[in-house]
Structure formats: C-alpha cells, structure tokens
XYZ file of C-alpha atoms in Angstrom:
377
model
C -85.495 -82.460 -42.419
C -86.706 -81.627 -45.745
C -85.289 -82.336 -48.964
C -82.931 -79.512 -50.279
C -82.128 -78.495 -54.156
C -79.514 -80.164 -55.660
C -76.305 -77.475 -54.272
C -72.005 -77.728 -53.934
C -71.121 -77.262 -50.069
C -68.335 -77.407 -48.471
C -68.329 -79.922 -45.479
C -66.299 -79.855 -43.042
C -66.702 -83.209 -40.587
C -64.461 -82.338 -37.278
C -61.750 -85.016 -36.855
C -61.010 -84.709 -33.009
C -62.818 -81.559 -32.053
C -65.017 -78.888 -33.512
C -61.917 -77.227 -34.964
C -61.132 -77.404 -38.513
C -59.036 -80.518 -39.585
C -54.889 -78.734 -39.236
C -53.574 -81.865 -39.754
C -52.064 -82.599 -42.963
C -54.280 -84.343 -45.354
C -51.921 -87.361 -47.548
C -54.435 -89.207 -49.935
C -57.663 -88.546 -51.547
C -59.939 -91.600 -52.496
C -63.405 -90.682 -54.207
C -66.415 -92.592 -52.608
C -70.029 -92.791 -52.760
C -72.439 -93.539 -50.012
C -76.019 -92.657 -49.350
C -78.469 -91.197 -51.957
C -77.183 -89.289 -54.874
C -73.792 -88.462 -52.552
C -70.455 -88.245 -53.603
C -68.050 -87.415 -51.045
C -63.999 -87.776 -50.967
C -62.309 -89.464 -47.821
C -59.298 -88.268 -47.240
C -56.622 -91.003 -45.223
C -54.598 -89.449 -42.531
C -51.469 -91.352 -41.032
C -50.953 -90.554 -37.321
C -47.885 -91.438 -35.965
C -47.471 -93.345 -32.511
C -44.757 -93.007 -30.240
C -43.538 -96.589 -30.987
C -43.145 -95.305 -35.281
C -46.196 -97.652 -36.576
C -48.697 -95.548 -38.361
C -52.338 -95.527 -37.992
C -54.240 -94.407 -41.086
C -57.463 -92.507 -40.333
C -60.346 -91.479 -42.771
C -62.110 -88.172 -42.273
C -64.741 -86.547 -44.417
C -63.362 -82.975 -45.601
C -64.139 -82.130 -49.118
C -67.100 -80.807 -50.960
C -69.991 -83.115 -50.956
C -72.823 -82.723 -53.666
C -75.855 -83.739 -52.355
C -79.640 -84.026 -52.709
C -80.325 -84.136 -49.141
C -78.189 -83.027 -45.912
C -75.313 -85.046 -46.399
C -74.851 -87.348 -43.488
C -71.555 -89.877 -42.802
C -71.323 -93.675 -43.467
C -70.736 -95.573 -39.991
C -69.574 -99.323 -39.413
C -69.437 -102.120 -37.864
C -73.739 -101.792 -37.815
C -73.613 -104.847 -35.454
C -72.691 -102.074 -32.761
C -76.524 -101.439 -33.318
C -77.966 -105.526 -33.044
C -77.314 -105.329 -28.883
C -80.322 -105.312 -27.221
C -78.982 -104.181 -24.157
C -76.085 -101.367 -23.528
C -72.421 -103.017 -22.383
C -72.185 -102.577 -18.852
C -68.827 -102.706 -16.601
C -66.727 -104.706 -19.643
C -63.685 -103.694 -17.982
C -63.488 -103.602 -13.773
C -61.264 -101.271 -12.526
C -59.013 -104.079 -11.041
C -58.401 -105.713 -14.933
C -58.867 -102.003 -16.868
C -58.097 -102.048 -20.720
C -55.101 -100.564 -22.129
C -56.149 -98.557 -24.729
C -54.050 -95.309 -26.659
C -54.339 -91.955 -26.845
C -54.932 -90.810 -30.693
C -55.029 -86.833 -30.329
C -55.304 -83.962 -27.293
C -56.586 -81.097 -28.723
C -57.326 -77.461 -26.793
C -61.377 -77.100 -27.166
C -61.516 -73.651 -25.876
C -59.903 -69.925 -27.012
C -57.241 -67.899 -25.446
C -59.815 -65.866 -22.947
C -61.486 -68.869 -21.529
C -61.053 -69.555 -17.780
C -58.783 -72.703 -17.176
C -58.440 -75.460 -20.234
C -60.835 -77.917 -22.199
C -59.542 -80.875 -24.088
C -61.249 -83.155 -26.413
C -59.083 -86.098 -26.371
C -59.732 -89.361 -28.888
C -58.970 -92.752 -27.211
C -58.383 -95.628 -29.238
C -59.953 -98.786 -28.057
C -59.723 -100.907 -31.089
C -63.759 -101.489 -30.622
C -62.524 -103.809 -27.092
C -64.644 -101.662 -25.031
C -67.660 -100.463 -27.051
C -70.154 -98.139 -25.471
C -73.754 -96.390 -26.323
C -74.480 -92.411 -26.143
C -74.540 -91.212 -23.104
C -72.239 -93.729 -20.817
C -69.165 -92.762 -19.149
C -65.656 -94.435 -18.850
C -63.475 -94.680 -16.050
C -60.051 -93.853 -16.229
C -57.100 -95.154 -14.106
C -54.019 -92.173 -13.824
C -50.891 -93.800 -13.541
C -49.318 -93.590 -10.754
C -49.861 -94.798 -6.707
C -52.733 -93.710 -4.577
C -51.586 -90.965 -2.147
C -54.240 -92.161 0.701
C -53.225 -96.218 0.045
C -49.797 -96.637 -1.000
C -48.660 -99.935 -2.930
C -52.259 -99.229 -4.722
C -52.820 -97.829 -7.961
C -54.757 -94.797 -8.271
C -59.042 -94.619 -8.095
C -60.770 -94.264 -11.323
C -62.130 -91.416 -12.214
C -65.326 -91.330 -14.383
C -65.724 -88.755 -17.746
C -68.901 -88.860 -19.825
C -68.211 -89.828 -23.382
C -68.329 -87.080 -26.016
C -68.949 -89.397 -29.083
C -71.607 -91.595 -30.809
C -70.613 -95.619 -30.015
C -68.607 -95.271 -33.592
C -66.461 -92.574 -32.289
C -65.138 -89.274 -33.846
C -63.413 -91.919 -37.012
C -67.423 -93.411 -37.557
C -65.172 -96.837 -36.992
C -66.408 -97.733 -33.509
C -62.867 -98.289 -32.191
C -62.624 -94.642 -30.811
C -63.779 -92.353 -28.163
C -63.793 -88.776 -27.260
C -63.292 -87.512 -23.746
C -64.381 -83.736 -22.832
C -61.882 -82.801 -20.133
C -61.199 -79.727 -18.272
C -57.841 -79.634 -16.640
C -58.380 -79.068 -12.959
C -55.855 -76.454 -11.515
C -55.933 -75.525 -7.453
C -54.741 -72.201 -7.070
C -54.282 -71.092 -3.256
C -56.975 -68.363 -1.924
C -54.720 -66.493 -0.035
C -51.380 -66.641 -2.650
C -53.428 -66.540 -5.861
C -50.574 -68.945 -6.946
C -51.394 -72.418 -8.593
C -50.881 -75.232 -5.966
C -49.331 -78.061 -8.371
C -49.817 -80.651 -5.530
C -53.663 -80.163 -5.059
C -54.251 -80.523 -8.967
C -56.453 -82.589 -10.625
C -54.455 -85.667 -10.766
C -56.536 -87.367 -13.653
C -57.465 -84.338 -15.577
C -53.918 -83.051 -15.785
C -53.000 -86.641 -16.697
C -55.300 -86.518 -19.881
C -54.846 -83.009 -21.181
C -50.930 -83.676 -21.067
C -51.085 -86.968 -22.719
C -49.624 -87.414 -26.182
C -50.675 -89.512 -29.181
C -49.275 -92.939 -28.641
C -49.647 -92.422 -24.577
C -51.048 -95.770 -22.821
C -54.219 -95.184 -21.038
C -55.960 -97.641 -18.241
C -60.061 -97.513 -19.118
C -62.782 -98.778 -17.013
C -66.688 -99.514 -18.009
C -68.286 -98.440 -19.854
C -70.955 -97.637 -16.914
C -74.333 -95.628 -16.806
C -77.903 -96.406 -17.708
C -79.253 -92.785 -16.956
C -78.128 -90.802 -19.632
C -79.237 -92.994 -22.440
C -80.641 -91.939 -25.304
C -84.373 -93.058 -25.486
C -84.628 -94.169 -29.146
C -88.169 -95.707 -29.206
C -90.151 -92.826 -30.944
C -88.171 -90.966 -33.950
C -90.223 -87.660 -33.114
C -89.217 -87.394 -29.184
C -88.249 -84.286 -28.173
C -84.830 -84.151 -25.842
C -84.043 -81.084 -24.093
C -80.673 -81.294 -23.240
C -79.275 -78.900 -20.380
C -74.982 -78.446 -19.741
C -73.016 -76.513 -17.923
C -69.093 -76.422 -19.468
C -68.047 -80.350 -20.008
C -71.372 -81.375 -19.071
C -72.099 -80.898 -23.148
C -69.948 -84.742 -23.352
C -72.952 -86.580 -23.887
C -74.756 -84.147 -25.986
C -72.593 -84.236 -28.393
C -72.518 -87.859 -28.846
C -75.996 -87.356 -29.420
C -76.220 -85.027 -31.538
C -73.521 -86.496 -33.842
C -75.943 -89.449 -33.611
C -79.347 -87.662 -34.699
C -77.609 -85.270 -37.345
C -73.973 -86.072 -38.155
C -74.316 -90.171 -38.845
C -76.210 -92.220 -41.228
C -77.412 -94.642 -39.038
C -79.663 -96.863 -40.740
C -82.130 -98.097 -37.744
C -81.842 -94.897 -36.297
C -84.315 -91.854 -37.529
C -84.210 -88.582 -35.816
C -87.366 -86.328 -36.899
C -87.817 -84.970 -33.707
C -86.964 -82.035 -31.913
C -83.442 -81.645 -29.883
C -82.846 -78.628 -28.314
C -79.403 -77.880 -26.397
C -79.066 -75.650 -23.735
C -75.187 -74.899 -23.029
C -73.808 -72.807 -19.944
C -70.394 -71.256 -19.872
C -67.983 -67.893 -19.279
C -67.841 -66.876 -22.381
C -67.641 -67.098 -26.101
C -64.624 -68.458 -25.976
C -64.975 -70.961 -23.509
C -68.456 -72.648 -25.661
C -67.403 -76.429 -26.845
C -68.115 -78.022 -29.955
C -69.620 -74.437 -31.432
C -69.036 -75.496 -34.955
C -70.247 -78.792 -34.761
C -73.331 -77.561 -33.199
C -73.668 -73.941 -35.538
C -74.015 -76.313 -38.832
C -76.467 -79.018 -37.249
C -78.874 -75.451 -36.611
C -78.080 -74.471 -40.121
C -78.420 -77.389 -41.882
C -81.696 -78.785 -39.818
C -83.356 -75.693 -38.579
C -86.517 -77.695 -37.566
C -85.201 -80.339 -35.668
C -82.612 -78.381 -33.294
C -82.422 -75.153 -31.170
C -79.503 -73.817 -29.406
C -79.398 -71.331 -26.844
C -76.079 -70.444 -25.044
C -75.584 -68.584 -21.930
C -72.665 -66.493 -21.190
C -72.097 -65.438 -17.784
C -69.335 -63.288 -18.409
C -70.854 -61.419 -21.380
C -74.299 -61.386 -20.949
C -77.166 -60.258 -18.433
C -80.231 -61.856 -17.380
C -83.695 -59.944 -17.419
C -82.546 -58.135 -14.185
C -79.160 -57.231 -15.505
C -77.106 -60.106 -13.548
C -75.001 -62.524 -14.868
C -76.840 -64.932 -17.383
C -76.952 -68.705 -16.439
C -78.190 -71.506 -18.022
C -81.525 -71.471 -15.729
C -82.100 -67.828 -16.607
C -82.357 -69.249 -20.084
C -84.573 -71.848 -19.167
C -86.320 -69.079 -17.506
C -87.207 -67.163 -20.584
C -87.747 -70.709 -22.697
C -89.773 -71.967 -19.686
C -93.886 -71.681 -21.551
C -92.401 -73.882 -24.348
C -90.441 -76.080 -22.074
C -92.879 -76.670 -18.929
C -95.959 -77.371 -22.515
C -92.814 -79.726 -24.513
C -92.563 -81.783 -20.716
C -96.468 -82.089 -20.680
C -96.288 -83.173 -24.104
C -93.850 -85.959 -22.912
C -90.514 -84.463 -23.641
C -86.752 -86.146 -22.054
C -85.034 -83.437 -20.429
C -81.190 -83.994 -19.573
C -79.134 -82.159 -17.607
C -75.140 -82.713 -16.938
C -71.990 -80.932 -15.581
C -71.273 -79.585 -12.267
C -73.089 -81.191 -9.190
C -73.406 -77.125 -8.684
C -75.801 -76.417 -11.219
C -78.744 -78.296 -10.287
C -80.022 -76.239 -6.901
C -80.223 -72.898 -9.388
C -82.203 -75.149 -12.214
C -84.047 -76.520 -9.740
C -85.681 -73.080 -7.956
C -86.023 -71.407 -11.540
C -88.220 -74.620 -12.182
C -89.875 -74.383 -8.901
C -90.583 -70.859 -9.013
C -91.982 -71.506 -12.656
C -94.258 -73.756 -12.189
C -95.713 -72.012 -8.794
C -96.451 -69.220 -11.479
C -98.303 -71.326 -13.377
C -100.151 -72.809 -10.642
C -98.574 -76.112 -10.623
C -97.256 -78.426 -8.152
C -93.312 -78.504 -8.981
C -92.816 -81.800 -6.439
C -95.687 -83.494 -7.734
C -94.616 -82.459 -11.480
C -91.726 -84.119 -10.677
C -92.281 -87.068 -9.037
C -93.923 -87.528 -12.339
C -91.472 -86.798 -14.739
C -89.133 -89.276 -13.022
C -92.112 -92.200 -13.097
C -93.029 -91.224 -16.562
C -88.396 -91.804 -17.358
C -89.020 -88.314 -18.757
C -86.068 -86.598 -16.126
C -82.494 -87.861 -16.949
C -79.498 -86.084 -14.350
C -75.904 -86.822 -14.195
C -73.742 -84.553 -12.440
C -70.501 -84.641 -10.841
C-alpha cells in the first residue's frame, strides 16, 4: 500500500450498494480528514414513511490525495470491546429497527433477485465483521399458530460502522427466494421464501424485528496486520466479505492496519449476477498488492475440461499458491450455500493427494491451528 503521487480522482464511495449514488445529492460541506485529504460530504435527506427526514452523509466528490484515500469512521469506542456482542437481542424481545434503502444488486440477466438492504439500528444492536442477524417476518407461524414467525439468520454485509461509517446501520445481502413448481414451471407464491420476500419488498421507513447479533466463526482475526485471508463465496455468501473488505481498504480505522494479503474468491451465473463488483474492481485497482479477485462464472465460462466453471475449479487452478499461503498460516473462509462445500471439499482432497499430502490430517490441522473458518446455510 505504497504511497502514490500527489493526483485528482474521482471517488465514488457506494451509499447502499456497489451502484453509483442515483439519489439526489442536496448539500455540499467541504471537510478534511486524514493526511493531506480534502474530501466533500455531501448530506442526503431520506424520507420515512412517517414524513421525518433522516440526513445521511456519503463521500462522492473528487478527493485529492497523497495516499489512497480512505473514509473517516465514528463512534471509535465500537473498537474499545474486547469481546464481540453476542445475542443483544433474543428472538422473544427482538429490536425494532427501520429499513433505510432496498436496492436490486444484480442486472437484468441474472437468475432470481439480490438485494442489498441498509437497516437502521440507531447503533442499539452493534455488531463486528463477520456476525449475522436474525430477522423476525411479520406475520404468524404456519406450523404454530398464535406464534410469531422463526427467525431467520443473514450474514451482515457491512463493517460494525455500516454502509453511513456511523455505526447505526447495517447491510443485509438477500436473495429473494422464489419456488417455482417442477412439473408447471409456474412460481408457487405459497412455498416462497417467507423472510426473503419480506426484505426485498420492504420500503424505506418499513419496521423490521432483528435478533443477535450471533456468530463467533466468521470473525475477522485481527492480531497480525500481514495475515493473509482467503475468502471463498458462492452468490450471497460474499455478505461477510464485504464487510471485510470495506474494513481493510474502504475505512480509516485507526487501530486497525491491513498490510496483508486478502484474496476473494466469488462464485456465481454470470456477469450480471457478481455482487458488490465495483466496490471490489477499485479495492484491486487502488491496492494491487494487498488483494486478488478471481470470479467464476458458471454460465459463461469453462473449466480446464470445458465444463461449467465453479468456484473450486478456480481454487483448482490457484491451488500451488493456496495449499503454500495455508502452510504459511493463511485464514481461509468460505460462505453461501450449504451446497458448495462437498465440491470444495474433493477439489481440496484430490489436491493435496497430488501433492502427496494427507487432506484429513491437513485438516484436522487447519481447524486446531483456527486457520479454517465455514459458515454455510
């Protein structure tokens, strides 16, 4: 993360989603933060339901800068807890926090629908990278009537300030769950997604029940600055990688140094169904030596025997520096569908086998050593 010449860029800092901020933008203020940085925060007012307003700052305009230009955060207290908050809010007294934006993730030719969606929390149920929330859907529970409905977990798609760098937001990634019936072909509105269909309909201003935050697996081990964190996703699976990534390269953290090496790994149709692309594009452009991104695109691209390219058939061809990164005492991450893992799993096998290793014994050790961090659903 070398020092640059002194150069006028453009920034663009997503406001809900890796899209480009549509909303319109109704004051400028000029501020300085950070070394030899000048950057202007614009306010946004976002309307609720109930008429109140609720001004937002986002970073959008050119930033001159000595160095890669990285965003102010606050409260820093959300960085004095020891320990991460565990199970603040129990699903029988969940917190009633609001929805800020919905926003479609994905492009016209993706399969089915991604949402980032921005939850305000007012900083009542602060979280750390990595953890999940639970969400109630309103509503009674089909199987116990008189109940409400069971909460459904979703990894958390921002840093513990949120996409505002206030801590009193977070981002959901959600895909909207849609049954459609094998023999008719026709969507079965009855067998959707309940909670997913809840979320990517919800407006800004909508009441949401939240749970949690839970999870101690997917944590983001901070101890050594120059860790390397190989992080593997299929579709929404990227949530937590995001929040990390924000965290290494987006935010000015001050007790947090990233020099390391994070490499992201994402699995999906096709180009128009990848998440957070921009986000992730100017992170490899800006730090070149601290990330890597490989994408696989089953619908568009082949593997090395001309089938349909999956995230392990990337970790395939990556597998030398990965299997020599591990030994070196690399994290390795892996989230999204429960399906995933038994592919990752033989292409890791079969790998090592090659190289004349022991894959059980390999991992037995990875999991003593807390190098081997899974969360799928």
């Amino acid at each position: 993360m070398g020092h640059s010449a002194v150069s006028q860029v453009s920034l663009t800092v997503p406001l809900n989603s890796d899209l480009s901020l549509r909303r319109s933008v109704l004051k400028v203020h000029n501020i300085s933060y950070g070394d030899k940085l000048g950057v202007s925060f614009s306010s946004l007012d976002l309307k609720t339901k109930n008429g109140k307003s609720r001004s937002q700052s986002v970073v959008c305009m050119s930033v001159q800068h000595a160095s890669t230009p990285k965003v102010s955060v606050s409260p820093l207290a959300l960085e004095d807890v020891n320990d991460p908050p565990l199970n603040l809010h129990k699903p029988k007294e969940p917190y009633t926090a609001t929805i800020v934006s919905v926003e479609r993730l994905v492009g016209p030719k993706a399969p089915g629908e991604t949402c980032h969606i921005v939850i305000d929390h007012g900083g009542n149920v602060p979280y750390w990278e990595g953890q999940s929330y639970g969400v109630i859907p309103p509503g009674e529970n089909p199987k116990k009537p008189g109940t409400p409905q069971n909460v459904r977990l979703y990894s958390i798609a921002s840093t513990r300030y949120g996409d505002f760098f206030d801590g009193k937001t977070a981002s959901l990634c959600v895909r909207r769950a849609v049954y459609y019936d094998p023999e008719t072909g026709k969507e079965d509105t009855t067998k959707n997604g309940v909670c997913s269909n809840f979320l990517c309909d919800s407006k800004p201003g909508d009441k949401i029940k939240v749970t949690g935050p839970s999870g101690k697996i997917m944590l983001l081990p901070e101890e050594d600055p120059k860790a390397t964190h190989i992080m593997i996703a299929t579709g929404t699976g990227v949530a937590p990688f995001r929040g990390y990534l924000r965290r290494m390269f987006m935010e000015s953290v001050p007790t947090f140094k990233f020099w390391g090496l994070a490499w992201l790994f994402l699995g999906v149709a096709n180009t128009d169904s990848l998440l957070y692309d921009e986000e992730f594009s100017k992170y490899l452009k800006d730090y070149p030596d601290n990330f890597r991104f490989d994408r696989a695109l089953s619908r568009e691209q082949k593997n090395k025997t001309g089938g349909k390219m999956y995230v392990q058939d990337k970790i395939e061809e990556c597998s030398d520096e990965i299997f020599k990164m591990l030994d070196g005492g690399a994290h390795i991450y892996f989230c999204g569908l429960k399906g995933m893992m038994p592919g990752i799993q033989d292409t890791l096998k079969r790998v090592a086998e090659e190289r004349g290793e022991n894959w059980e014994a390999k991992l037995s050790q990875l999991k003593k050593n807390k190098q081997w961090h899974v969360e799928v659903y």
